[in-house]
CSV table of C-alpha atoms in Angstrom, one decimal:
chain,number,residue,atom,x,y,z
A,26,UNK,CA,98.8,59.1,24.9
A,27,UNK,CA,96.8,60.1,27.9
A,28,UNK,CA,93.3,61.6,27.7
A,29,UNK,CA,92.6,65.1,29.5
A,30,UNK,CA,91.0,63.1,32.3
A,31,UNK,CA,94.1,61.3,33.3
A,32,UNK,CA,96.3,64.6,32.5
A,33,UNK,CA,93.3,66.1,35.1
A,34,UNK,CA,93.9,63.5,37.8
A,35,UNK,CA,97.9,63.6,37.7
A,36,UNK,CA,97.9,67.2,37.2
A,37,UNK,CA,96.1,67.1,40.9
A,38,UNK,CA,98.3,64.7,42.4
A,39,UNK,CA,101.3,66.8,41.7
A,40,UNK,CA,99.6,70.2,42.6
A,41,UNK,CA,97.6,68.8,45.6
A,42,UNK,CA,94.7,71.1,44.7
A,43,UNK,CA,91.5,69.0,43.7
A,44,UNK,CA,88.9,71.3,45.5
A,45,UNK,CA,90.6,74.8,44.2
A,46,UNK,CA,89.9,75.7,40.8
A,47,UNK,CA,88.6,78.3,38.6
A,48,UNK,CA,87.9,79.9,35.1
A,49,UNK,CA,90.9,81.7,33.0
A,50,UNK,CA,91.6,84.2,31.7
A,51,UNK,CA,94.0,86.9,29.9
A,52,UNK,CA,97.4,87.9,28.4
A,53,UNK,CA,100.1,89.4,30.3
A,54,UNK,CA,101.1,93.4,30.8
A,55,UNK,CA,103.6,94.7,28.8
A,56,UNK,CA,107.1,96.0,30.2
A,57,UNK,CA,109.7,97.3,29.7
A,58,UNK,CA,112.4,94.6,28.2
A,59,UNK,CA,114.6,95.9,30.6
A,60,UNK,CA,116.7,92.7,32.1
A,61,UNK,CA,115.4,91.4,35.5
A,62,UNK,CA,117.4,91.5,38.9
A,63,UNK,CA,118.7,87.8,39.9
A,64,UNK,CA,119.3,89.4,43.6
A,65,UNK,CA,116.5,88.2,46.3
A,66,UNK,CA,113.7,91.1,45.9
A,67,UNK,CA,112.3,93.5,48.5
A,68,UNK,CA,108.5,93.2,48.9
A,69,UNK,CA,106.7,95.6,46.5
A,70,UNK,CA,106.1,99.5,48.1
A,71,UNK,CA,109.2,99.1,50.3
A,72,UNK,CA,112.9,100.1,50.3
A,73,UNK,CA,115.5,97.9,48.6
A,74,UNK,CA,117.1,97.4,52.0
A,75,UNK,CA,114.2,95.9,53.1
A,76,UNK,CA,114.5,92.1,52.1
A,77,UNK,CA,110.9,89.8,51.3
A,78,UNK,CA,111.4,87.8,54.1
A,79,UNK,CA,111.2,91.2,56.6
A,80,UNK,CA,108.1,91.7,55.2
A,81,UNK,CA,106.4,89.3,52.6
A,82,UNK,CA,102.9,90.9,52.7
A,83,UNK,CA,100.5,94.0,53.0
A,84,UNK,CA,97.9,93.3,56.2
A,85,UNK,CA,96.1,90.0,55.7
A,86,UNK,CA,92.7,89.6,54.7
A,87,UNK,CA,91.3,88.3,58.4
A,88,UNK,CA,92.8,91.9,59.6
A,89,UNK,CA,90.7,94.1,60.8
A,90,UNK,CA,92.7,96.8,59.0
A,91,UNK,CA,92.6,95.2,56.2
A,92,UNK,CA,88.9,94.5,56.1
A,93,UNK,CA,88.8,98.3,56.1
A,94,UNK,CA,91.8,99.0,54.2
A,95,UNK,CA,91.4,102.1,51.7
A,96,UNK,CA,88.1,103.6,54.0
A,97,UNK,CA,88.8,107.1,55.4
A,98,UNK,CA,90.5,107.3,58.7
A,99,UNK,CA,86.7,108.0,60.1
A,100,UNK,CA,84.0,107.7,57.1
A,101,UNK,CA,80.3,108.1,57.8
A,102,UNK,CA,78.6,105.3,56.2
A,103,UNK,CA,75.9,106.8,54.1
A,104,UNK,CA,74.3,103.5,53.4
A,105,UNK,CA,74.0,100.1,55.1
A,106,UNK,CA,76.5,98.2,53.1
A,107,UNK,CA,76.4,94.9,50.6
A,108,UNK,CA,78.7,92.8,50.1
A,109,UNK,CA,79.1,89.7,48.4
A,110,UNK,CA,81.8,86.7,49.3
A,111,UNK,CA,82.5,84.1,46.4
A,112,UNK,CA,84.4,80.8,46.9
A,113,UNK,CA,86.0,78.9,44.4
A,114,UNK,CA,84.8,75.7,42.6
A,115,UNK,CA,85.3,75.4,39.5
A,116,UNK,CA,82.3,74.2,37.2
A,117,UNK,CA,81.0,74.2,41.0
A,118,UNK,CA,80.6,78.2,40.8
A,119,UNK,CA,77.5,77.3,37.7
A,120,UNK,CA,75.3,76.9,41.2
A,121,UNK,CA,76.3,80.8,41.9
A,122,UNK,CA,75.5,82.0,38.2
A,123,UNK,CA,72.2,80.5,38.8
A,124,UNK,CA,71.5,82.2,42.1
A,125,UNK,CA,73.0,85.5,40.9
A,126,UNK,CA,70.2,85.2,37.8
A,127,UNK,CA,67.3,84.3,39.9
A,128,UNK,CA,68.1,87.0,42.3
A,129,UNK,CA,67.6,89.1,39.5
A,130,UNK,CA,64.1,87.6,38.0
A,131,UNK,CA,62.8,87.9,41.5
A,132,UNK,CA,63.6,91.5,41.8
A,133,UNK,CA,65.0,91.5,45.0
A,134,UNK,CA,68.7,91.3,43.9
A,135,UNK,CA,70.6,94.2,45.6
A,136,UNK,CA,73.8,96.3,43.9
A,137,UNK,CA,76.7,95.0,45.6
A,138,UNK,CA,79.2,97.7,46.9
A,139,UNK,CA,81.8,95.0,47.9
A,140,UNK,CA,82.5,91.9,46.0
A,141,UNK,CA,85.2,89.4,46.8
A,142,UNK,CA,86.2,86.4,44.4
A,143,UNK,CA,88.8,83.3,44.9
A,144,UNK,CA,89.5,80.9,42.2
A,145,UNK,CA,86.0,80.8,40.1
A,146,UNK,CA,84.7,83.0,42.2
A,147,UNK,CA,86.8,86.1,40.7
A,148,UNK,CA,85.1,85.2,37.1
A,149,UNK,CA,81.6,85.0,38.9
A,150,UNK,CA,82.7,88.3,40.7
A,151,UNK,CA,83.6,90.1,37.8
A,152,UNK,CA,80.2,89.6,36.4
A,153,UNK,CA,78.3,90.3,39.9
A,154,UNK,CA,79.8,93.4,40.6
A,155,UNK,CA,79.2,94.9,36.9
A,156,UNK,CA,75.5,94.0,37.8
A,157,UNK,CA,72.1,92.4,35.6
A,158,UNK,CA,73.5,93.7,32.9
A,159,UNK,CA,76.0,90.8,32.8
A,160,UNK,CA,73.7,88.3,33.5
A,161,UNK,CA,73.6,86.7,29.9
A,162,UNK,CA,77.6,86.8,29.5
A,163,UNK,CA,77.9,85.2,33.2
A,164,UNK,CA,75.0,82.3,32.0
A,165,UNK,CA,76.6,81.7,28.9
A,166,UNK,CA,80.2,81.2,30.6
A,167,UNK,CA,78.9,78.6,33.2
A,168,UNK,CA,76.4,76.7,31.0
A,169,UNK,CA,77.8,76.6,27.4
A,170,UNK,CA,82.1,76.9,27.8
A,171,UNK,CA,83.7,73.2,28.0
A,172,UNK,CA,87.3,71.7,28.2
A,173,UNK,CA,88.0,72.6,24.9
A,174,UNK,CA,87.1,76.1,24.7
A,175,UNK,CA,89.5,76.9,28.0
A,176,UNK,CA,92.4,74.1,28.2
A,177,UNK,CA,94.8,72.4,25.6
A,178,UNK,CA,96.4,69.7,27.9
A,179,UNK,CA,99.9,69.1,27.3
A,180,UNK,CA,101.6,65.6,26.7
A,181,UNK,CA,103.5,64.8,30.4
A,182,UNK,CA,106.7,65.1,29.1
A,183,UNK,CA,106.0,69.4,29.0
A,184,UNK,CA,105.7,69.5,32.3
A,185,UNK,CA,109.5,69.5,32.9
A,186,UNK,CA,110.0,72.8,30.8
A,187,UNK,CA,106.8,74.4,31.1
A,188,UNK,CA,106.0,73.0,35.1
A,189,UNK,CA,101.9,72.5,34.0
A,190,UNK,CA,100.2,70.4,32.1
A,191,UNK,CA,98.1,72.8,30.0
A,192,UNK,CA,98.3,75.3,28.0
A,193,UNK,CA,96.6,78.6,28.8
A,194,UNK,CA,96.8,80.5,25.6
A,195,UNK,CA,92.8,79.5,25.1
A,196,UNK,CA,91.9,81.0,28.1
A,197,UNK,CA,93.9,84.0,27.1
A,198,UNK,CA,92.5,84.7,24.1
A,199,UNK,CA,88.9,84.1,25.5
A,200,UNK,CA,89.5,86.9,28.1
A,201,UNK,CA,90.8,89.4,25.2
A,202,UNK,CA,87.7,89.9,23.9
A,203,UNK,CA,85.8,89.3,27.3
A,204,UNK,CA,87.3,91.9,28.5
A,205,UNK,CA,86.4,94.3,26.2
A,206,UNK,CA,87.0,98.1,26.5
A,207,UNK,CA,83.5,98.2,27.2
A,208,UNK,CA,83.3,96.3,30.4
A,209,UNK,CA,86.3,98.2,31.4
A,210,UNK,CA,84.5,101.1,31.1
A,211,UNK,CA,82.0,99.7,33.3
A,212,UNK,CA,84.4,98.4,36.0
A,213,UNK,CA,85.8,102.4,36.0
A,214,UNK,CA,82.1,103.7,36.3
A,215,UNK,CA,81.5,101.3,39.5
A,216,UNK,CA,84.5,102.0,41.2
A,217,UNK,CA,84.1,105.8,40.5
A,218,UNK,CA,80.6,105.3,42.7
A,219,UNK,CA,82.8,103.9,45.2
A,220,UNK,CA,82.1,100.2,44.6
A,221,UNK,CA,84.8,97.8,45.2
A,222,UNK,CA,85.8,95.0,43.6
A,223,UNK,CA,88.5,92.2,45.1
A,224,UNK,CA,90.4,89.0,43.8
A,225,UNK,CA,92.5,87.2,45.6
A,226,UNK,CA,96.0,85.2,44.3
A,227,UNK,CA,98.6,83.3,46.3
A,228,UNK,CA,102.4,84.8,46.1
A,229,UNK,CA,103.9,81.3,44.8
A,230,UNK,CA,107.6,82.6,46.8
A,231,UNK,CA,105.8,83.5,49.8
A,232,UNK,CA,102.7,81.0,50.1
A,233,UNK,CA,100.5,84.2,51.4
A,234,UNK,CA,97.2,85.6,50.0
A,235,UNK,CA,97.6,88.7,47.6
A,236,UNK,CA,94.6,90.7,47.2
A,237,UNK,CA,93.8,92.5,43.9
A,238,UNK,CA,91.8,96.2,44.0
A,239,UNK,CA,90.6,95.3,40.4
A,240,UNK,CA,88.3,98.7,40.3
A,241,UNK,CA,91.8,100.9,41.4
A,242,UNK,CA,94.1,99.1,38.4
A,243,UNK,CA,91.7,99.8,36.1
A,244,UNK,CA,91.2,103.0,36.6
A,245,UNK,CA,94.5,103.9,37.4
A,246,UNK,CA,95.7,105.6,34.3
A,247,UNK,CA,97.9,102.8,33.1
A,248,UNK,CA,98.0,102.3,28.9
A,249,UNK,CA,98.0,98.3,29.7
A,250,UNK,CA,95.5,98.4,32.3
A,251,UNK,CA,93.0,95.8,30.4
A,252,UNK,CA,96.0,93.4,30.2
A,253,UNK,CA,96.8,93.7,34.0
A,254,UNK,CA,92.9,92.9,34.8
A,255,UNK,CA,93.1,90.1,32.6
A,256,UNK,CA,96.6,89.0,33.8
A,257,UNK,CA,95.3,88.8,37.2
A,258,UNK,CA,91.9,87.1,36.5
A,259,UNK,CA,93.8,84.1,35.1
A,260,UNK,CA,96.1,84.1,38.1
A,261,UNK,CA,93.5,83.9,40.2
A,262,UNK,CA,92.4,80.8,37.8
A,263,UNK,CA,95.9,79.3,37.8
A,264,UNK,CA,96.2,76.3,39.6
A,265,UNK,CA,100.0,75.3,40.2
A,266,UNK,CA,100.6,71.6,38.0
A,267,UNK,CA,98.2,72.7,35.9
A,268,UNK,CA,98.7,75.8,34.5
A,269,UNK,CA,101.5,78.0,34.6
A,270,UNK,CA,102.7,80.7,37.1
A,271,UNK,CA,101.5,84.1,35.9
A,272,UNK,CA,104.2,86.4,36.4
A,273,UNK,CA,104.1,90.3,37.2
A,274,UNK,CA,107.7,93.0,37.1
A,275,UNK,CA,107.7,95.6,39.8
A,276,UNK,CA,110.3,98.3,40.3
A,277,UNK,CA,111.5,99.1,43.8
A,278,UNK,CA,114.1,102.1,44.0
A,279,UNK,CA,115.2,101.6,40.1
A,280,UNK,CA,115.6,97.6,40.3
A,281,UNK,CA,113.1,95.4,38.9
A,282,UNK,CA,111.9,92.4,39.6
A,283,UNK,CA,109.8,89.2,39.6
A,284,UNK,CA,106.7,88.1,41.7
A,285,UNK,CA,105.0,84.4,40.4
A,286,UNK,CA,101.2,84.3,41.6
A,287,UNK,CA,98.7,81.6,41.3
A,288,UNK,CA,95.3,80.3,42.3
A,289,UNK,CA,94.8,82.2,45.8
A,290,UNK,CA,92.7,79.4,47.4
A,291,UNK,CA,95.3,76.9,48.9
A,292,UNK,CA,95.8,79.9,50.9
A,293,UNK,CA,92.2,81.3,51.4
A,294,UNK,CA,88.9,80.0,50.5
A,295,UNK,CA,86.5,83.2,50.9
A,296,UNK,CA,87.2,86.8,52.6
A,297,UNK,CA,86.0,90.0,53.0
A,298,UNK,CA,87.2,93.5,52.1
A,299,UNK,CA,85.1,96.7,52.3
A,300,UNK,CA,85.5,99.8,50.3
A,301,UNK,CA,85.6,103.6,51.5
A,302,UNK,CA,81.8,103.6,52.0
A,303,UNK,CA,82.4,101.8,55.2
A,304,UNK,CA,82.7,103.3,59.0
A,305,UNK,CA,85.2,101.9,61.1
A,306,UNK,CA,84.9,100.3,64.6
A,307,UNK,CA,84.3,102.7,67.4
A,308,UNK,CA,84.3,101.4,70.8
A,309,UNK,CA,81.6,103.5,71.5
A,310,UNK,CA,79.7,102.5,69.2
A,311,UNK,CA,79.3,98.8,68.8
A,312,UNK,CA,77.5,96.9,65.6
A,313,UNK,CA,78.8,100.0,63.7
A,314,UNK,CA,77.5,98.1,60.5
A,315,UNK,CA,74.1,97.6,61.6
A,316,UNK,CA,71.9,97.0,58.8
A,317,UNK,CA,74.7,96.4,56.3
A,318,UNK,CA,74.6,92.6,54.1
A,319,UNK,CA,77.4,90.2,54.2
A,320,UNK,CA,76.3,87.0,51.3
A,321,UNK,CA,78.6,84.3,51.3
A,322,UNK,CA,78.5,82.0,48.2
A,323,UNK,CA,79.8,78.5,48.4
A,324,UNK,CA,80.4,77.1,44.8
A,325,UNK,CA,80.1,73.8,46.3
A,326,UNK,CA,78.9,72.3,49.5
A,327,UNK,CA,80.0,72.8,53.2
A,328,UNK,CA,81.2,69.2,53.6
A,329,UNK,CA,83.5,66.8,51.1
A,330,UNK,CA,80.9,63.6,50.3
A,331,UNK,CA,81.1,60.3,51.4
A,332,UNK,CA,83.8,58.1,49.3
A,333,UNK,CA,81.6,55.0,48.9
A,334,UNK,CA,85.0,52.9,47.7
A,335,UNK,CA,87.9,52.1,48.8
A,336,UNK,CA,90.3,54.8,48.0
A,337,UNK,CA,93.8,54.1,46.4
A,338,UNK,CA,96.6,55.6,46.9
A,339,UNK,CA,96.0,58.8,44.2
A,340,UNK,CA,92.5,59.1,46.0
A,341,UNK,CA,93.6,58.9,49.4
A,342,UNK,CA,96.4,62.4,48.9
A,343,UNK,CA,94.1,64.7,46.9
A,344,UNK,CA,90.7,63.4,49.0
A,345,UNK,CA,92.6,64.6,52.1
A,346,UNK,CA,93.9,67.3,50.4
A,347,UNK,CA,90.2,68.1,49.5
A,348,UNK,CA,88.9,67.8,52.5
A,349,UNK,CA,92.0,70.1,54.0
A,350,UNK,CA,90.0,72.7,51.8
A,351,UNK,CA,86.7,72.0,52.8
A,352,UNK,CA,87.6,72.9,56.0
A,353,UNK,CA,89.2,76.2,55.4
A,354,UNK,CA,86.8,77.2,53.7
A,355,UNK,CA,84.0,76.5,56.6
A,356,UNK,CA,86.7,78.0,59.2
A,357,UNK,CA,86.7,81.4,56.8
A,358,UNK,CA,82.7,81.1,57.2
A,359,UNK,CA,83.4,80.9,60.8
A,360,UNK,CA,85.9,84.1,61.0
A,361,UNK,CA,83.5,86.4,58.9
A,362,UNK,CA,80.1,85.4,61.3
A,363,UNK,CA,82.4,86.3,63.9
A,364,UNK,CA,83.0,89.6,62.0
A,365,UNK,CA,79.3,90.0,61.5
A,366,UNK,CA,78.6,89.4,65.1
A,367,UNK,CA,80.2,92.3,66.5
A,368,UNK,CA,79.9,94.7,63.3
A,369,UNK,CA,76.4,94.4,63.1
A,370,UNK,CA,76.5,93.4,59.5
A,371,UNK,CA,73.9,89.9,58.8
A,372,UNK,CA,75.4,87.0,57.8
A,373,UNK,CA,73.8,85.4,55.1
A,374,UNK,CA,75.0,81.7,53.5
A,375,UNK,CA,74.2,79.6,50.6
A,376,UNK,CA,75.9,76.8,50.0
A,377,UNK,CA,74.7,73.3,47.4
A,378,UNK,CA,72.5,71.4,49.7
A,379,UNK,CA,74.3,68.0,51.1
A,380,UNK,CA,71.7,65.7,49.2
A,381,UNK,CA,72.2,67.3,45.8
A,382,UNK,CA,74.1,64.7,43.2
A,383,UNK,CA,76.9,67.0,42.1
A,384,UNK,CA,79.7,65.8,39.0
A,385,UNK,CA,82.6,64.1,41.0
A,386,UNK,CA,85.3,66.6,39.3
A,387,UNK,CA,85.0,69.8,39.3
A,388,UNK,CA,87.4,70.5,37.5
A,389,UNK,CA,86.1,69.0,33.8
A,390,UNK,CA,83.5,71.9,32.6
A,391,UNK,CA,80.7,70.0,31.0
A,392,UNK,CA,77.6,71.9,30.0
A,393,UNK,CA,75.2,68.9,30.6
A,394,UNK,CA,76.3,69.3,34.5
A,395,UNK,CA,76.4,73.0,34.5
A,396,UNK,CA,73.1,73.6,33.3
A,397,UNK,CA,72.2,71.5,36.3
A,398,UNK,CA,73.7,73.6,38.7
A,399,UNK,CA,72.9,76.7,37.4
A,400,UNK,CA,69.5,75.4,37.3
A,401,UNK,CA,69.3,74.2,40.7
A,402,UNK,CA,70.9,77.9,41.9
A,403,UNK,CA,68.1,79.5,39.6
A,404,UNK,CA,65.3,77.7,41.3
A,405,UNK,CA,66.5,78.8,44.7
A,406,UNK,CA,66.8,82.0,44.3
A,407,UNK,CA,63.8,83.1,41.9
A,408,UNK,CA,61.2,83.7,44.5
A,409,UNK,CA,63.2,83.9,48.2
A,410,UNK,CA,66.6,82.5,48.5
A,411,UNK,CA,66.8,80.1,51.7
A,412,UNK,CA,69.9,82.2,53.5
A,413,UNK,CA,71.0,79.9,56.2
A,414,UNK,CA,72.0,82.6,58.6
A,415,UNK,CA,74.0,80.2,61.3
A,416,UNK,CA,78.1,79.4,60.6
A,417,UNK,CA,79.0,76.2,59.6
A,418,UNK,CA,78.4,73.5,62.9
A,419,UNK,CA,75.8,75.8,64.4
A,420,UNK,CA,72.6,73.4,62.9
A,421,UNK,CA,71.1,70.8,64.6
A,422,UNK,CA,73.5,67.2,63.2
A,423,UNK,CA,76.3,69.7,62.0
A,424,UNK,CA,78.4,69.1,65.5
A,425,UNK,CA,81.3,66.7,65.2
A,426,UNK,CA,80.3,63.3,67.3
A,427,UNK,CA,81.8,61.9,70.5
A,428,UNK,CA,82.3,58.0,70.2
A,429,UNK,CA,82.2,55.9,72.9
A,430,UNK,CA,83.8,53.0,70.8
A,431,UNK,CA,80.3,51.0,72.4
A,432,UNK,CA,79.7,50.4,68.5
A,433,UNK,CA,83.4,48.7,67.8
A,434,UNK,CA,83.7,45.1,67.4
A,435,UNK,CA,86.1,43.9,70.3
A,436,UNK,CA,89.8,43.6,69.5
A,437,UNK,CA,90.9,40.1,68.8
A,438,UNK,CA,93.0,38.1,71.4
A,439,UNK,CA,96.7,37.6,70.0
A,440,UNK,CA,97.6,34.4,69.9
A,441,UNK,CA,100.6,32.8,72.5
């Protein structure tokens, strides 16, 4: 029988996600037993005559619009804005608990009015937007949890009638009592002060980014609105191979139906999203979000590290695939300084500094290499946190070099 490290490694291969990966969580919402519509489905909020492929998504995240989606048609900012961007990482995001906690000791640690989270990041995000007060829950998660308290790996054979090869009922039960009634209570109060909180999840039918207003659906009324908080952390935590589809019913014009969402960061890395305390562009008045706060948070570092072997064949698909990542997630950096440019907001970065020794999987959650992270994140952040304030390429040995093949060994003569 296989050991969860092998399940780990052929769990990647068959997803091609190595570098996405997050914490877990929840049980599913409740519906109506009602049976489902086998007919292809029209995209949620439209009519029936409408089919997906006509419209498969609400504005993307990179959209202006949708950057301001939910703000009054012309707001007055009352405030200069902050707002927090987390990647995903998995035991990667301990290096963001640890700077969120030091930013606290220090003092200087603002209250974020916009926080976005993909992968990890949503379980780091939860606890950042809630605020201090969640400090000890969000330390204990990325310094104490390990394999055992989230997964139960599967033997192989499972993955032909479950299509992963763990088992997330752990994760769910962990997330019932994280979850409490209590921090829902909190997430209401927040949003009720207009704070936003954002998760993202990939649409597993239409490979596009679906973001999640977690503030709105929980204080929306619905009896199972814990469970669909829950339900969509652990999407946002459920990487396809190795953990199931979460699946969510919508009704369109009496007919029901099925959407399957996953781990959003195949499909996006890091975004933004502001809430309704934020003016829009006027084009007569540029930087209209001067002296607002964009902090990006890498739960990783900005560049995949140097294989020091020669890869085989299971290392050479999901290293590329990694480094595929990698560099969506630096061309995400790219489009929000670009953002921050003309808004006015100031881009601030952190990411885990190139010559840091970090576990080689992120994806095993081992206390011994957490605390080191979180430690490391902790240290940087306790006094002044070293923001780099430049996007990805813009320091000095960041460019990409021009060869002039003058180092190459000349090409042998072929025999005649």
């Amino acid at each position: 029988m296989l050991d969860h490290r092998t399940y780990c490694r052929s769990g990647l291969l068959f997803a091609l996600t190595l570098a996405v990966v997050a914490l877990p969580g929840s049980s599913g919402c409740r519906h109506h037993d009602k049976k489902l519509e086998t007919k292809k489905p029209p995209a949620p909020g439209l009519a029936a005559n409408h089919t997906i492929d006509s419209q498969v998504v609400r504005p993307t995240v990179t959209s202006l619009a949708a950057t301001f989606d939910a703000a009054p048609p012309n707001p007055v900012a009352k405030k200069p804005l902050n707002a927090l961007a987390l990647s995903g990482g998995g035991q990667y995001a301990a290096f963001n608990a640890g700077l969120l906690l030091g930013w606290t000791a220090s003092g200087k640690r603002p209250a974020f009015d916009a926080v976005t989270g993909v992968s990890s990041g949503a379980l780091v995000g939860l606890y950042a937007f809630l605020g201090p007060k969640y400090d000890p829950r969000l330390q204990y998660f990325f310094t104490t949890l390990q394999d055992k308290d989230i997964f139960r790996y599967r033997p192989i054979y499972e993955l032909v009638n479950n299509g992963a090869l763990a088992d997330p009922q752990r994760m769910k039960k962990l997330f019932e009592t994280e979850i409490s009634d209590c921090m829902l209570m909190d997430i209401r109060e927040a949003h009720a002060e207009g704070r936003r909180f954002y998760v993202a999840t990939m649409n597993l039918k239409t490979r596009r980014v679906c973001i999640w207003d977690v503030g709105a659906i929980a204080s929306g009324g619905r009896p199972d609105a814990g469970e669909l908080v829950r339900k969509i952390i652990l999407a946002a935590a459920s990487i396809p191979g190795l953990l199931p589809s979460v699946h969510f019913d919508y009704e369109v014009d009496g007919q029901r139906f099925k959407e399957e969402h996953v781990d959003g960061g195949a499909a996006s890395q890091t975004f933004l999203r502001l809430g309704p305390g934020a003016s829009r562009p006027d084009h007569d008045r540029p930087l209209w979000l001067k002296g607002s706060n964009l902090y990006a948070m890498a739960a990783g570092k900005l560049y995949p590290p140097l294989l020091k072997d020669d890869p085989g064949f299971i290392r050479r698909v999901t290293s590329t695939v990694s480094a595929a990542l990698y560099a969506l997630y630096r061309s995400e950096l790219m489009g929000l300084y670009a953002f921050c440019a003309v808004s006015g907001m100031k881009f601030q970065m952190l990411a885990i500094p190139d010559d840091t020794e970090v576990p080689g999987n992120s994806m095993t959650f081992d206390p011994v290499a957490m605390k080191k992270l979180f430690a490391l994140g902790y240290d940087m952040s306790k006094e002044t946190i070293p923001w780099r304030l430049t996007p990805p390429g813009g320091e000095p040995g960041e460019e990409e070099p021009t060869r002039d093949a003058t180092d190459l060994l000349p090409t042998p003569l072929k025999k005649k």
